[in-house]
Coordinates of C-alpha atoms in Angstrom, one line a residue:
X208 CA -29.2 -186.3 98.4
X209 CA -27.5 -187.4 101.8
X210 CA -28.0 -191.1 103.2
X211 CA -28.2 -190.5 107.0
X212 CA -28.1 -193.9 109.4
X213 CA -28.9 -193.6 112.7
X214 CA -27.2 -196.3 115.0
X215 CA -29.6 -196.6 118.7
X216 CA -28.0 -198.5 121.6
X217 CA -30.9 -198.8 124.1
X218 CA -28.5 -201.0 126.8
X219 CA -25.3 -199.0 126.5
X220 CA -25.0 -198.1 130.4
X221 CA -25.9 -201.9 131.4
X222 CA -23.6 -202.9 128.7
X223 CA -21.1 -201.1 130.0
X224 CA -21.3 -202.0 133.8
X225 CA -22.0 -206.0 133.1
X226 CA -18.7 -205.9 130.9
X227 CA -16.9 -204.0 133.6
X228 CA -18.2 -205.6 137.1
X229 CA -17.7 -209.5 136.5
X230 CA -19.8 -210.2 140.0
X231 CA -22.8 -209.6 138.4
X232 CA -24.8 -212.1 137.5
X233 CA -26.0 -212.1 133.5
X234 CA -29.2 -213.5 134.1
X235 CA -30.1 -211.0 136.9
X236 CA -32.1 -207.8 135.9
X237 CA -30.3 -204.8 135.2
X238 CA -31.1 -201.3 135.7
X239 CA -29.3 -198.1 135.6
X240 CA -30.5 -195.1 138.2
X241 CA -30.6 -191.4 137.2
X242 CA -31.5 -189.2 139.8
X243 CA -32.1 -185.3 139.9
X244 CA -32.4 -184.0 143.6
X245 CA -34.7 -186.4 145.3
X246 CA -36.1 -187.8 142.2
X247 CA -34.8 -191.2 141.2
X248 CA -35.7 -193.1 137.8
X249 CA -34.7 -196.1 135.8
X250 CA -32.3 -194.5 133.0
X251 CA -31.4 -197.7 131.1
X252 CA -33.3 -201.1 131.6
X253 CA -30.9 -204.3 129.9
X254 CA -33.2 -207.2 128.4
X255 CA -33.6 -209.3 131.4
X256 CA -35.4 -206.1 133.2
X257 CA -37.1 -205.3 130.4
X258 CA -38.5 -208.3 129.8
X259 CA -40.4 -207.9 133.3
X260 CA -42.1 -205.1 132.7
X261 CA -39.3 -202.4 133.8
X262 CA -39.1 -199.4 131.4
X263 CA -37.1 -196.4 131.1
X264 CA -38.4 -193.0 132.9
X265 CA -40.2 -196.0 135.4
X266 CA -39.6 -194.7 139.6
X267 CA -37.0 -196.2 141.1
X268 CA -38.7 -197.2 143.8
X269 CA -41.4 -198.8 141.9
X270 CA -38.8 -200.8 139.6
X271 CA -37.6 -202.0 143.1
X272 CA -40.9 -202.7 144.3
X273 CA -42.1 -204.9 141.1
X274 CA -39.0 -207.0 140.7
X275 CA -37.0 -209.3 143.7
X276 CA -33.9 -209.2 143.6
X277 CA -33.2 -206.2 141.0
X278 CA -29.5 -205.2 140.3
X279 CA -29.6 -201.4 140.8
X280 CA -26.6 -199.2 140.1
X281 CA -26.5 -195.4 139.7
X282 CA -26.2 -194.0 136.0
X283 CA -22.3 -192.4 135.2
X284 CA -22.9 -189.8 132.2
X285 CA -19.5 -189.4 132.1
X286 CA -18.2 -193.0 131.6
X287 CA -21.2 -193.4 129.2
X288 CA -20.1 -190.6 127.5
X289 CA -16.9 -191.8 126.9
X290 CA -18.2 -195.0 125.6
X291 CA -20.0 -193.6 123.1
X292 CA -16.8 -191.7 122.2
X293 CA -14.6 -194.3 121.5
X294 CA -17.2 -196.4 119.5
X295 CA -17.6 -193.0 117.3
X296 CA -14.0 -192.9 116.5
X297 CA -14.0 -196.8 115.9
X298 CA -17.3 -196.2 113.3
X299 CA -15.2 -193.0 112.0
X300 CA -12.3 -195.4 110.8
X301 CA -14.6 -198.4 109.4
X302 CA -17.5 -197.0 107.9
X303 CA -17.8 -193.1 106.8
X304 CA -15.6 -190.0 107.0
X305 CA -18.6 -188.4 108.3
X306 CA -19.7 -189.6 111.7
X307 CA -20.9 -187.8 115.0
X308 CA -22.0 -188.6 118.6
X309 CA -25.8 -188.4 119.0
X310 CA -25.9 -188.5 123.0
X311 CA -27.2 -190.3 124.9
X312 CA -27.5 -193.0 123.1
X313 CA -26.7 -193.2 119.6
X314 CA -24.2 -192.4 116.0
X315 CA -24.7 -190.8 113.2
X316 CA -23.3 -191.2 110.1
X317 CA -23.3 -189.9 106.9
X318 CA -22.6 -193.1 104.3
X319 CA -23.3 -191.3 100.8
X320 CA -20.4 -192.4 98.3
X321 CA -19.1 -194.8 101.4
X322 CA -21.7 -197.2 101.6
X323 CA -20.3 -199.4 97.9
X324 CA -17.1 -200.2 100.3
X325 CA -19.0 -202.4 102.2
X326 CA -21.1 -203.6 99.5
X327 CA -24.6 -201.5 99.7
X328 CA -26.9 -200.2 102.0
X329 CA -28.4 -203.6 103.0
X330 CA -25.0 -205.4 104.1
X331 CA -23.3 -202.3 105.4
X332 CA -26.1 -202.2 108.0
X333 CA -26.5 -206.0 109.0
X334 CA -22.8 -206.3 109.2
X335 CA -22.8 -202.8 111.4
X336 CA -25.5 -204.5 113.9
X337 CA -23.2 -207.7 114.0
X338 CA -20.3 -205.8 114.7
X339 CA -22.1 -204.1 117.5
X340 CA -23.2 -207.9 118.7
X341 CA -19.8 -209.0 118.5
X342 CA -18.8 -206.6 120.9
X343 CA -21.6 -207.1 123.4
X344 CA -23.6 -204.2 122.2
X345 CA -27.1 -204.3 121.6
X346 CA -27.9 -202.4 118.8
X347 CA -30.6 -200.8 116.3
X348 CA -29.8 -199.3 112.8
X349 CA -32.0 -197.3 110.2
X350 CA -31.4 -195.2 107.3
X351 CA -33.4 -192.8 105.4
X352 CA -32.7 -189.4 104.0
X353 CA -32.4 -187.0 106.8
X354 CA -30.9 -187.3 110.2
X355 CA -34.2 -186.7 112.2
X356 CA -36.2 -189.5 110.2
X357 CA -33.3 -192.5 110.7
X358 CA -33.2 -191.0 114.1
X359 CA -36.6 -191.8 115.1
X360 CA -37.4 -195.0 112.9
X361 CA -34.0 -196.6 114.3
X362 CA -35.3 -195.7 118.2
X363 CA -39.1 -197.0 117.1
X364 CA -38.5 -200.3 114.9
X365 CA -39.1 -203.5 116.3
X366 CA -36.4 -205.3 113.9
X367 CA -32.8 -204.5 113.9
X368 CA -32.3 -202.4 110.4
X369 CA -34.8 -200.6 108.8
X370 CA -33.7 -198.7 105.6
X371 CA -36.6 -196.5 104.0
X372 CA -35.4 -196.1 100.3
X373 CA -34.6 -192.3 98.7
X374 CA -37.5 -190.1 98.3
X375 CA -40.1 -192.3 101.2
X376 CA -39.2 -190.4 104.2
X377 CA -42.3 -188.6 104.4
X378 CA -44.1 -191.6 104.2
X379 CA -42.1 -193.8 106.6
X380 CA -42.5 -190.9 109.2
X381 CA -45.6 -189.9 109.2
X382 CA -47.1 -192.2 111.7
X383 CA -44.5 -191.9 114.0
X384 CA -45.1 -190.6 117.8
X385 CA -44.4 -187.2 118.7
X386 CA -41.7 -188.7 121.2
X387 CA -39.7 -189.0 118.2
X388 CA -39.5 -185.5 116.9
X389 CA -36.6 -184.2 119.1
X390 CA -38.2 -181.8 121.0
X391 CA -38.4 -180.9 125.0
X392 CA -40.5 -183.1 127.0
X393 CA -42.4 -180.2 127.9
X394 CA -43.3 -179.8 124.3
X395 CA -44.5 -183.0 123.8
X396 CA -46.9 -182.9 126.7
X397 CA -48.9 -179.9 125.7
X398 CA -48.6 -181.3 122.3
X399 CA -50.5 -184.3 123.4
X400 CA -52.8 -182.1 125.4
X401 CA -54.0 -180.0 122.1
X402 CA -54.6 -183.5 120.5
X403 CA -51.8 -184.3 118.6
X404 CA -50.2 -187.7 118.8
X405 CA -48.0 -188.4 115.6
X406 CA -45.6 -186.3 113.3
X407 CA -48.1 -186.8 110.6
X408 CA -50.9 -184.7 112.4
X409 CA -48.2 -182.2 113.3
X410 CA -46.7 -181.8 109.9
X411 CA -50.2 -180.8 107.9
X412 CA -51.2 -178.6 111.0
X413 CA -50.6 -174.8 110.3
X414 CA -47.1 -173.6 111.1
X415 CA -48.2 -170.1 112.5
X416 CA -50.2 -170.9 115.9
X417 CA -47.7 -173.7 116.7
X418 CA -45.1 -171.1 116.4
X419 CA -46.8 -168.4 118.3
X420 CA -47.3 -170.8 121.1
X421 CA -44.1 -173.0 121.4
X422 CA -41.4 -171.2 119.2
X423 CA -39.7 -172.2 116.2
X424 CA -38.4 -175.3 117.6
X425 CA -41.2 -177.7 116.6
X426 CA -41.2 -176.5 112.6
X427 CA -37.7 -177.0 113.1
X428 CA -37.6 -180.2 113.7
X429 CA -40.5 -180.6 111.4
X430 CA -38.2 -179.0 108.4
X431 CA -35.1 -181.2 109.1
X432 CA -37.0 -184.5 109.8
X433 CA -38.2 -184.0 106.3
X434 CA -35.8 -182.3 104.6
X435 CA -37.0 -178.9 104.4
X436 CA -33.7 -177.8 106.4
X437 CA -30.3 -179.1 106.2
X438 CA -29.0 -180.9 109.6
X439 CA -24.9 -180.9 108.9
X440 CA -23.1 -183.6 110.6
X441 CA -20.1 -182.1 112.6
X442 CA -17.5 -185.3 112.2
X443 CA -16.1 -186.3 115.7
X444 CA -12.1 -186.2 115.3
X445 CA -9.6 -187.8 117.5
X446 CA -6.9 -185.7 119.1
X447 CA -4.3 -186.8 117.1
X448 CA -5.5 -186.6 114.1
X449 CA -3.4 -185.4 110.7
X450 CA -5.7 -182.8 109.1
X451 CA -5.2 -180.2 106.9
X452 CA -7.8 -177.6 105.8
X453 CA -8.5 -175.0 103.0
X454 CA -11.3 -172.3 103.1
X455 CA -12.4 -170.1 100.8
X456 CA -12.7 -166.7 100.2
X457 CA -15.1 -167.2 97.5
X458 CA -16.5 -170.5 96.8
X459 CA -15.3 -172.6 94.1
X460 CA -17.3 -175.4 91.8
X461 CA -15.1 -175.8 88.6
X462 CA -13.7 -179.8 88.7
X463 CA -9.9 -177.9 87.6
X464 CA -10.3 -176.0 90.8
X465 CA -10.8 -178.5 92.8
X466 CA -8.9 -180.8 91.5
X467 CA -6.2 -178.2 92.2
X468 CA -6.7 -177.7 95.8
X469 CA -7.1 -181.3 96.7
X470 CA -3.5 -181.8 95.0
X471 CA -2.0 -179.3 97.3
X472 CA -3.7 -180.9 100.2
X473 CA -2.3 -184.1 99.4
X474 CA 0.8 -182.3 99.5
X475 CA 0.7 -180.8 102.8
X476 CA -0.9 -183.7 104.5
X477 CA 2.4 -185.8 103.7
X478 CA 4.7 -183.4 104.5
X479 CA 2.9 -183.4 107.9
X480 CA 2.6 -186.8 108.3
X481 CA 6.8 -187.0 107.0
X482 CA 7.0 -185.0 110.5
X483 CA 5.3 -187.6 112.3
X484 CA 7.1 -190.7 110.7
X485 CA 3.3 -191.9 109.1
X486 CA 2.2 -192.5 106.6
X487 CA -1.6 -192.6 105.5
X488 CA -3.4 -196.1 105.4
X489 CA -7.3 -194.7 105.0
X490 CA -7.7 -190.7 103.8
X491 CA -11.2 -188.8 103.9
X492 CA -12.0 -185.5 101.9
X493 CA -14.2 -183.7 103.6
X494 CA -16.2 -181.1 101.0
X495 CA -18.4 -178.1 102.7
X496 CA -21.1 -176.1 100.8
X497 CA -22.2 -173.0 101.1
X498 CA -25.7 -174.1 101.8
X499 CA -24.4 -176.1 105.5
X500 CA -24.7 -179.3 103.5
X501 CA -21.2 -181.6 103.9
X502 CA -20.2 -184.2 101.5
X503 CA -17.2 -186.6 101.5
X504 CA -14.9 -188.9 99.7
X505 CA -13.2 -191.8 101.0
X506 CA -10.0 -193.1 99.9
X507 CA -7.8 -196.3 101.1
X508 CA -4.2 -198.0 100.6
X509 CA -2.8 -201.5 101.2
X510 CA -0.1 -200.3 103.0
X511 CA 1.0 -196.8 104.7
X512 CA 2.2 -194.9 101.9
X513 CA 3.2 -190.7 101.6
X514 CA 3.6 -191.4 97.7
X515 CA 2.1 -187.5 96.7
X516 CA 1.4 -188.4 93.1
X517 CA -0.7 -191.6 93.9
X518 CA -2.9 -190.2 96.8
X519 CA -3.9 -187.7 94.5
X520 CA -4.7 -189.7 92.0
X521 CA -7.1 -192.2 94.0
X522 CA -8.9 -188.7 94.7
X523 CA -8.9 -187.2 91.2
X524 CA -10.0 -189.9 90.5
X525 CA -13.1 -189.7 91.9
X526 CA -14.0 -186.0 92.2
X527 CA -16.6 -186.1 89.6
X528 CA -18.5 -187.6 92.6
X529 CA -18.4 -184.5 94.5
X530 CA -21.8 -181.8 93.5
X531 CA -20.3 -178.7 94.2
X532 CA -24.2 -176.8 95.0
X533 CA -24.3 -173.4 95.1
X534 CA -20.1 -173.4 95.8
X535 CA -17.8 -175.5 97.9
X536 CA -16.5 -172.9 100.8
X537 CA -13.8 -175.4 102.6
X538 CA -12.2 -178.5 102.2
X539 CA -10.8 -180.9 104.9
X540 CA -8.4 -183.6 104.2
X541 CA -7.9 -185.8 106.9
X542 CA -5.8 -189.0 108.1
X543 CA -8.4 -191.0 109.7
X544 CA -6.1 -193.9 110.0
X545 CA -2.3 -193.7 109.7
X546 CA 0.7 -195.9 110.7
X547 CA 4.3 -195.8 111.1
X548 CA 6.3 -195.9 107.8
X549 CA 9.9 -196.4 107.3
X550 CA 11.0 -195.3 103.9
X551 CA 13.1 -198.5 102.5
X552 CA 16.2 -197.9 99.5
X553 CA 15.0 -199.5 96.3
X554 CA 17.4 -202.6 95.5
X555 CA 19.3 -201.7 92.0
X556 CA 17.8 -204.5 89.5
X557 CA 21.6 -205.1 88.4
X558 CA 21.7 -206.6 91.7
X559 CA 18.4 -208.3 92.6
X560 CA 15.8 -209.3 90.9
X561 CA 13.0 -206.6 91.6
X562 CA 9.5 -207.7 92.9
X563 CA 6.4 -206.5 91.0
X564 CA 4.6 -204.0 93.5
X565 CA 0.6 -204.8 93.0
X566 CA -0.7 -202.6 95.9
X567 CA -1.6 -200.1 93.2
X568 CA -3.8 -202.2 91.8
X569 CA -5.1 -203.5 95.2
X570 CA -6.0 -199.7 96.0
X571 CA -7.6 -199.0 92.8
X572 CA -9.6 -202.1 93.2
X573 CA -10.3 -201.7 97.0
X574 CA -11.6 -198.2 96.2
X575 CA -14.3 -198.8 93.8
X576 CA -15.9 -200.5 96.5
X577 CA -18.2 -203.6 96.0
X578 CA -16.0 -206.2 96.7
X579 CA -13.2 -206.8 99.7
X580 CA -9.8 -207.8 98.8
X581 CA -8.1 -210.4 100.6
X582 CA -5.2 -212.7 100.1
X583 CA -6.0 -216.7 101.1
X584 CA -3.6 -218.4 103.7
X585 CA -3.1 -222.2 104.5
X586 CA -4.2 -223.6 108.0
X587 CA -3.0 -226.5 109.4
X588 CA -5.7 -228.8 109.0
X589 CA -7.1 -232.0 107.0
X590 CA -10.8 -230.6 106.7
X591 CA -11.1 -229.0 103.4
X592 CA -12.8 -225.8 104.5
X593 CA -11.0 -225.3 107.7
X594 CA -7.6 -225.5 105.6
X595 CA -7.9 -221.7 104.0
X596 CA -8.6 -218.4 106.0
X597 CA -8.7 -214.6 103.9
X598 CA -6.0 -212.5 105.3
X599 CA -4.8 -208.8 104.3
X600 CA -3.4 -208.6 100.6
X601 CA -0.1 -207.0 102.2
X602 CA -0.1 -209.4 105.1
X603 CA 3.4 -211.4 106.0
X604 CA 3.6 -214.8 104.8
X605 CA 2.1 -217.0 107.6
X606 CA 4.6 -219.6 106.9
X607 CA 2.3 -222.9 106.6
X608 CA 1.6 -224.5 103.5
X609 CA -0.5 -227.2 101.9
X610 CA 0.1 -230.4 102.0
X611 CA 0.8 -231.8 98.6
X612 CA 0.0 -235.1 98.8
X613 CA -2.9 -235.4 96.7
X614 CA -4.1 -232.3 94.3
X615 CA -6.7 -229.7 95.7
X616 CA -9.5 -228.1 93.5
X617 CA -8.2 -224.6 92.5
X618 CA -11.8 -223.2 93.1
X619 CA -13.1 -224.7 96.5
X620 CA -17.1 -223.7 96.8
X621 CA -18.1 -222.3 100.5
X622 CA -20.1 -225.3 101.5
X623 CA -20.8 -228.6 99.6
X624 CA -23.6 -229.0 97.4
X625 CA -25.4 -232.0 97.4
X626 CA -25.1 -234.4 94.4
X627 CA -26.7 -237.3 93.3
X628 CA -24.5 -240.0 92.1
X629 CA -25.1 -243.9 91.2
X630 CA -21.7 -245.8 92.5
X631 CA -21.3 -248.6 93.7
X632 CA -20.3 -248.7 97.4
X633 CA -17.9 -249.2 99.4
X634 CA -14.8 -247.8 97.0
X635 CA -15.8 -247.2 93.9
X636 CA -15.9 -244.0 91.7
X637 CA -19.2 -242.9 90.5
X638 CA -20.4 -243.3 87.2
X639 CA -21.9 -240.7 86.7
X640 CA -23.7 -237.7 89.0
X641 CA -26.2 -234.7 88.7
X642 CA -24.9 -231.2 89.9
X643 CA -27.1 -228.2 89.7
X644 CA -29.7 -230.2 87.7
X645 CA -27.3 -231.4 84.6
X646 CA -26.5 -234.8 84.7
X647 CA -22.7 -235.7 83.6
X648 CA -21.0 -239.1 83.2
X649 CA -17.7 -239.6 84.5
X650 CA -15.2 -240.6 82.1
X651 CA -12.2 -241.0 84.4
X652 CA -11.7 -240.8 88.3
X653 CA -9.1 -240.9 90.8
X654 CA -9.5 -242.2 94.5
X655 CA -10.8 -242.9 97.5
X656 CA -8.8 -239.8 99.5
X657 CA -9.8 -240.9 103.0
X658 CA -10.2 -237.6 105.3
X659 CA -11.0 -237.6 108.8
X660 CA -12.8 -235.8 111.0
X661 CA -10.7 -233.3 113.5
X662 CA -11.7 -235.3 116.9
X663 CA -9.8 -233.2 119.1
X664 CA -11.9 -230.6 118.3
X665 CA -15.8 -231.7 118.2
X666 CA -16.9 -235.1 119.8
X667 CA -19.2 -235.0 117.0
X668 CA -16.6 -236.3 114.3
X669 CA -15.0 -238.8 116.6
X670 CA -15.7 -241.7 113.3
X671 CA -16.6 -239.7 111.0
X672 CA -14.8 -239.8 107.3
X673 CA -15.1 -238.5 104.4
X674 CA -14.2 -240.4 100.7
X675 CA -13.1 -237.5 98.3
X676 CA -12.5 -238.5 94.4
X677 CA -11.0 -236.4 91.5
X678 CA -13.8 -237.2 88.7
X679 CA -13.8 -235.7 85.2
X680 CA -16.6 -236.1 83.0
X681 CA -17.3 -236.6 79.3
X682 CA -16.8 -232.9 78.4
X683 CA -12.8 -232.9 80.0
X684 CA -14.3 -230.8 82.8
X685 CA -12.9 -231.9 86.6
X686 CA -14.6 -232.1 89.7
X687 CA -13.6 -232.9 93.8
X688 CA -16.4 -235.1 95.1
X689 CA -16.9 -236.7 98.0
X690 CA -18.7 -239.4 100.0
X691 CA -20.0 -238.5 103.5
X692 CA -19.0 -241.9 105.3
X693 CA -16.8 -244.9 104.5
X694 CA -19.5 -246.3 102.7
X695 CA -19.9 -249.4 105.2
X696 CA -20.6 -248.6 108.7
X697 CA -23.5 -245.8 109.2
X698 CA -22.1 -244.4 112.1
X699 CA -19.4 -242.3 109.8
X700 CA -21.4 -240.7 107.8
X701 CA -25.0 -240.2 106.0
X702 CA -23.3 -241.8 103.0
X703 CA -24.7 -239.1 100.6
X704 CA -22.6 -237.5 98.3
X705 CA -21.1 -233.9 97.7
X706 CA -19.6 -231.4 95.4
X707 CA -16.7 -229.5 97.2
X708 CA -14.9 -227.9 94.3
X709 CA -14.0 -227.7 90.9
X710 CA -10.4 -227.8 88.7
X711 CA -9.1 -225.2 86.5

């Protein structure tokens, strides 16, 4: 069963224009003005309008007349449109291989079997809204089952990710308004005439007056909303993509026959990407049914590569994954990202020593998804945690190192936990200290290492200090502690004690 999410941007026109026209004022109410002939109406209301009142499908001229001072500027389809576009292709190359404009105002995504590589539902769509935050963007994520039901819940919750779990769409939609269903305005409004006000009193109505009077459009919607019909995502692709395709005279299901046809894929996709001078750093397989139903795979490398064998091996891998149905009719494989690749001699090993090459083991690890794989890199600074930032595996050697003036914990926890300790102050070692609710009694200890704080960039840590001590207890296990404050003068610190990290 397909995991749809449904990504709603309700201010992507004010968005737009605030980040583009620097003379307006961000605390100034927004509001973008369609107009049809001599009909003029609030398209897109940002926060500060809304806030007042200002809705969209509100008369211009009555927005105008309730607010002073209202920022009005007429709507652009077109440059809105082409927003929406290149955030598509930018959620096309971070999140699924199948991923599709849903104008005005929104993406869709199919994440089944892409959702572990950003570790599960839950985080893939916080750190989706925070990625849309980062850029500006306001922005409202659900997932469900089908494409119609996290399509309405993500346009009607009041909280910024709602995820309804498998098999609860019918519940979760029920109570939704008719507004939601997808269907012409006009439809709505006699809907609402003949007493109908949610999907749930539509859905157990009878199908055969509703379609006598308004068509087959409203079971329709009824059918894919809950799953009765399939609702195919049609992925977006950028104009230069690499893609090569393979349809079917007869549809094909056995593993060996698949297996078969992704291999020659592989093949032709780096012989076209040879052409180009690419090679392929994220590849998607796109698998379509017979009954209009799509599914994908999703497959990654540390570095461009054109290596036939190994790309088909991260998707043999995985092709027990794919449900071929009633019969798989085409396959897709596409180069959703690719960069330039210059193919390097190998050094003879009677002349250098040769380097062990672990990207294969990155991309088997990055590919089962669940974790991220990074590399950590020293950063000039005196503050423990400020002194380490994750970079790519592959990345180029930053050239900084760590001081090596006194020894550094080989684990280092995120943040300090809080400890308590008897010691006697101002310079002395504990004798002993409770971490994690099991007391241990220090046996040896080196220190004070006195560490400043980085005045030049908060005022905050102008005096204050920090004691650190290597401490091992009675058991030969080693610990980095530290003192908040120089023990004497409040002003430098709470004088409470820490755990910052532990020794191999």
């Amino acid at each position: 069963m397909a995991r749809v999410v449904s990504v709603f941007l309700p201010t992507l026109p004010t968005d737009r224009i605030r980040r583009a026209d620097s003379s307006l004022n961000p605390d100034t109410p927004l509001v973008v003005i369609a107009r049809s002939g001599s009909k003029r109406w609030v398209a897109a209301a940002d926060q500060a309008a809304a806030k007042l009142g200002l809705r969209v499908g509100m008369p211009a001229a009555k927005a105008q007349a309730l607010v002073q001072g209202l920022s009005m500027i007429d709507a652009n389809p077109a440059a809105d449109l082409a927003t929406l576009e290149r955030l598509t292709l930018w959620a096309l190359s971070q999140y699924s291989p199948v991923v599709a404009m849903d104008a005005p105002d929104g993406i869709v995504m199919d994440t089944e079997g892409a959702d572990h590589l950003q570790g599960g539902e839950d985080l893939m769509l916080s750190g989706l809204v925070n990625r849309f935050r980062i850029r500006g963007l306001a922005a409202r994520a659900a997932i469900a089952d089908t494409w119609g039901a996290a399509h309405a819940l993500a346009r009607s919750a009041d909280r910024e990710t709602v995820i309804i779990p498998r098999g609860d769409t019918a519940k979760a939609v029920n109570i939704l308004p008719l507004s939601l269903l997808r269907l012409p305005a006009e439809i709505v409004g006699s809907l609402r005439t003949l007493g109908f006000a949610t999907v749930g009193d539509l859905a157990v109505t009878p199908r055969a007056p509703l379609t006598l009077r308004f068509g087959p459009e409203v079971g329709r919607r009824l059918d894919q909303m809950f799953g009765r019909l399939a609702e195919p995502i049609e992925p977006i692709r950028p104009a230069d993509l690499v893609e090569v395709q393979k349809t079917f005279a007869e549809p094909i299901g056995a593993p060996e026959t698949i297996e078969k046809y992704v291999s020659r894929l592989v093949r032709q996709i780096c012989l076209e990407l040879e052409k180009r001078g690419l090679g392929v750093r994220r590849a998607d397989l796109i698998v379509h049914r017979v009954d209009n139903t799509i599914q994908s795979l999703r497959a990654g490398t540390a570095k461009p590569v054109r290596d036939i064998p190994w790309l088909t091996k991260l998707f043999r891998d995985r092709i027990e994954k794919i449900e071929p149905g009633f019969g798989i009719e085409k396959l897709s494989l596409a180069a959703i990202i690719a960069e330039p690749l210059v193919e390097s001699p190998s050094a003879s090993s009677l002349i250098e020593e040769q380097i062990t090459d672990v990207t294969p083991l990155i991309d088997v690890l990055g590919n089962r998804g669940g974790q991220r794989i990074f590399r950590v890199a020293p950063v000039a600074s005196d503050v423990p945690e400020r002194s380490v930032r994750r970079i790519a595996p592959t990345a180029d050697e930053v050239g900084a190192t760590w001081p090596l003036h006194w020894p550094r914990p080989s684990r280092l926890l995120p943040h300090p936990e809080a400890i308590e300790v008897i010691a006697l102050l101002p310079d002395h070692p504990p004798v002993s200290f409770t971490w994690r609710g099991k007391r241990r009694r220090v046996k040896r200890a080196d220190g004070p290492e006195r560490i400043f704080g980085e005045w030049w960039q908060r005022s905050s840590e102008w005096v204050a200090v920090r004691d650190y001590f290597v401490v091992e207890d009675d058991a030969g296990e080693r610990f980095w502690i530290f003192r908040s404050g120089d023990g004497v003068d409040a002003d430098t610190g709470s004088r409470k004690w820490f755990l910052h990290g532990l020794f191999a």
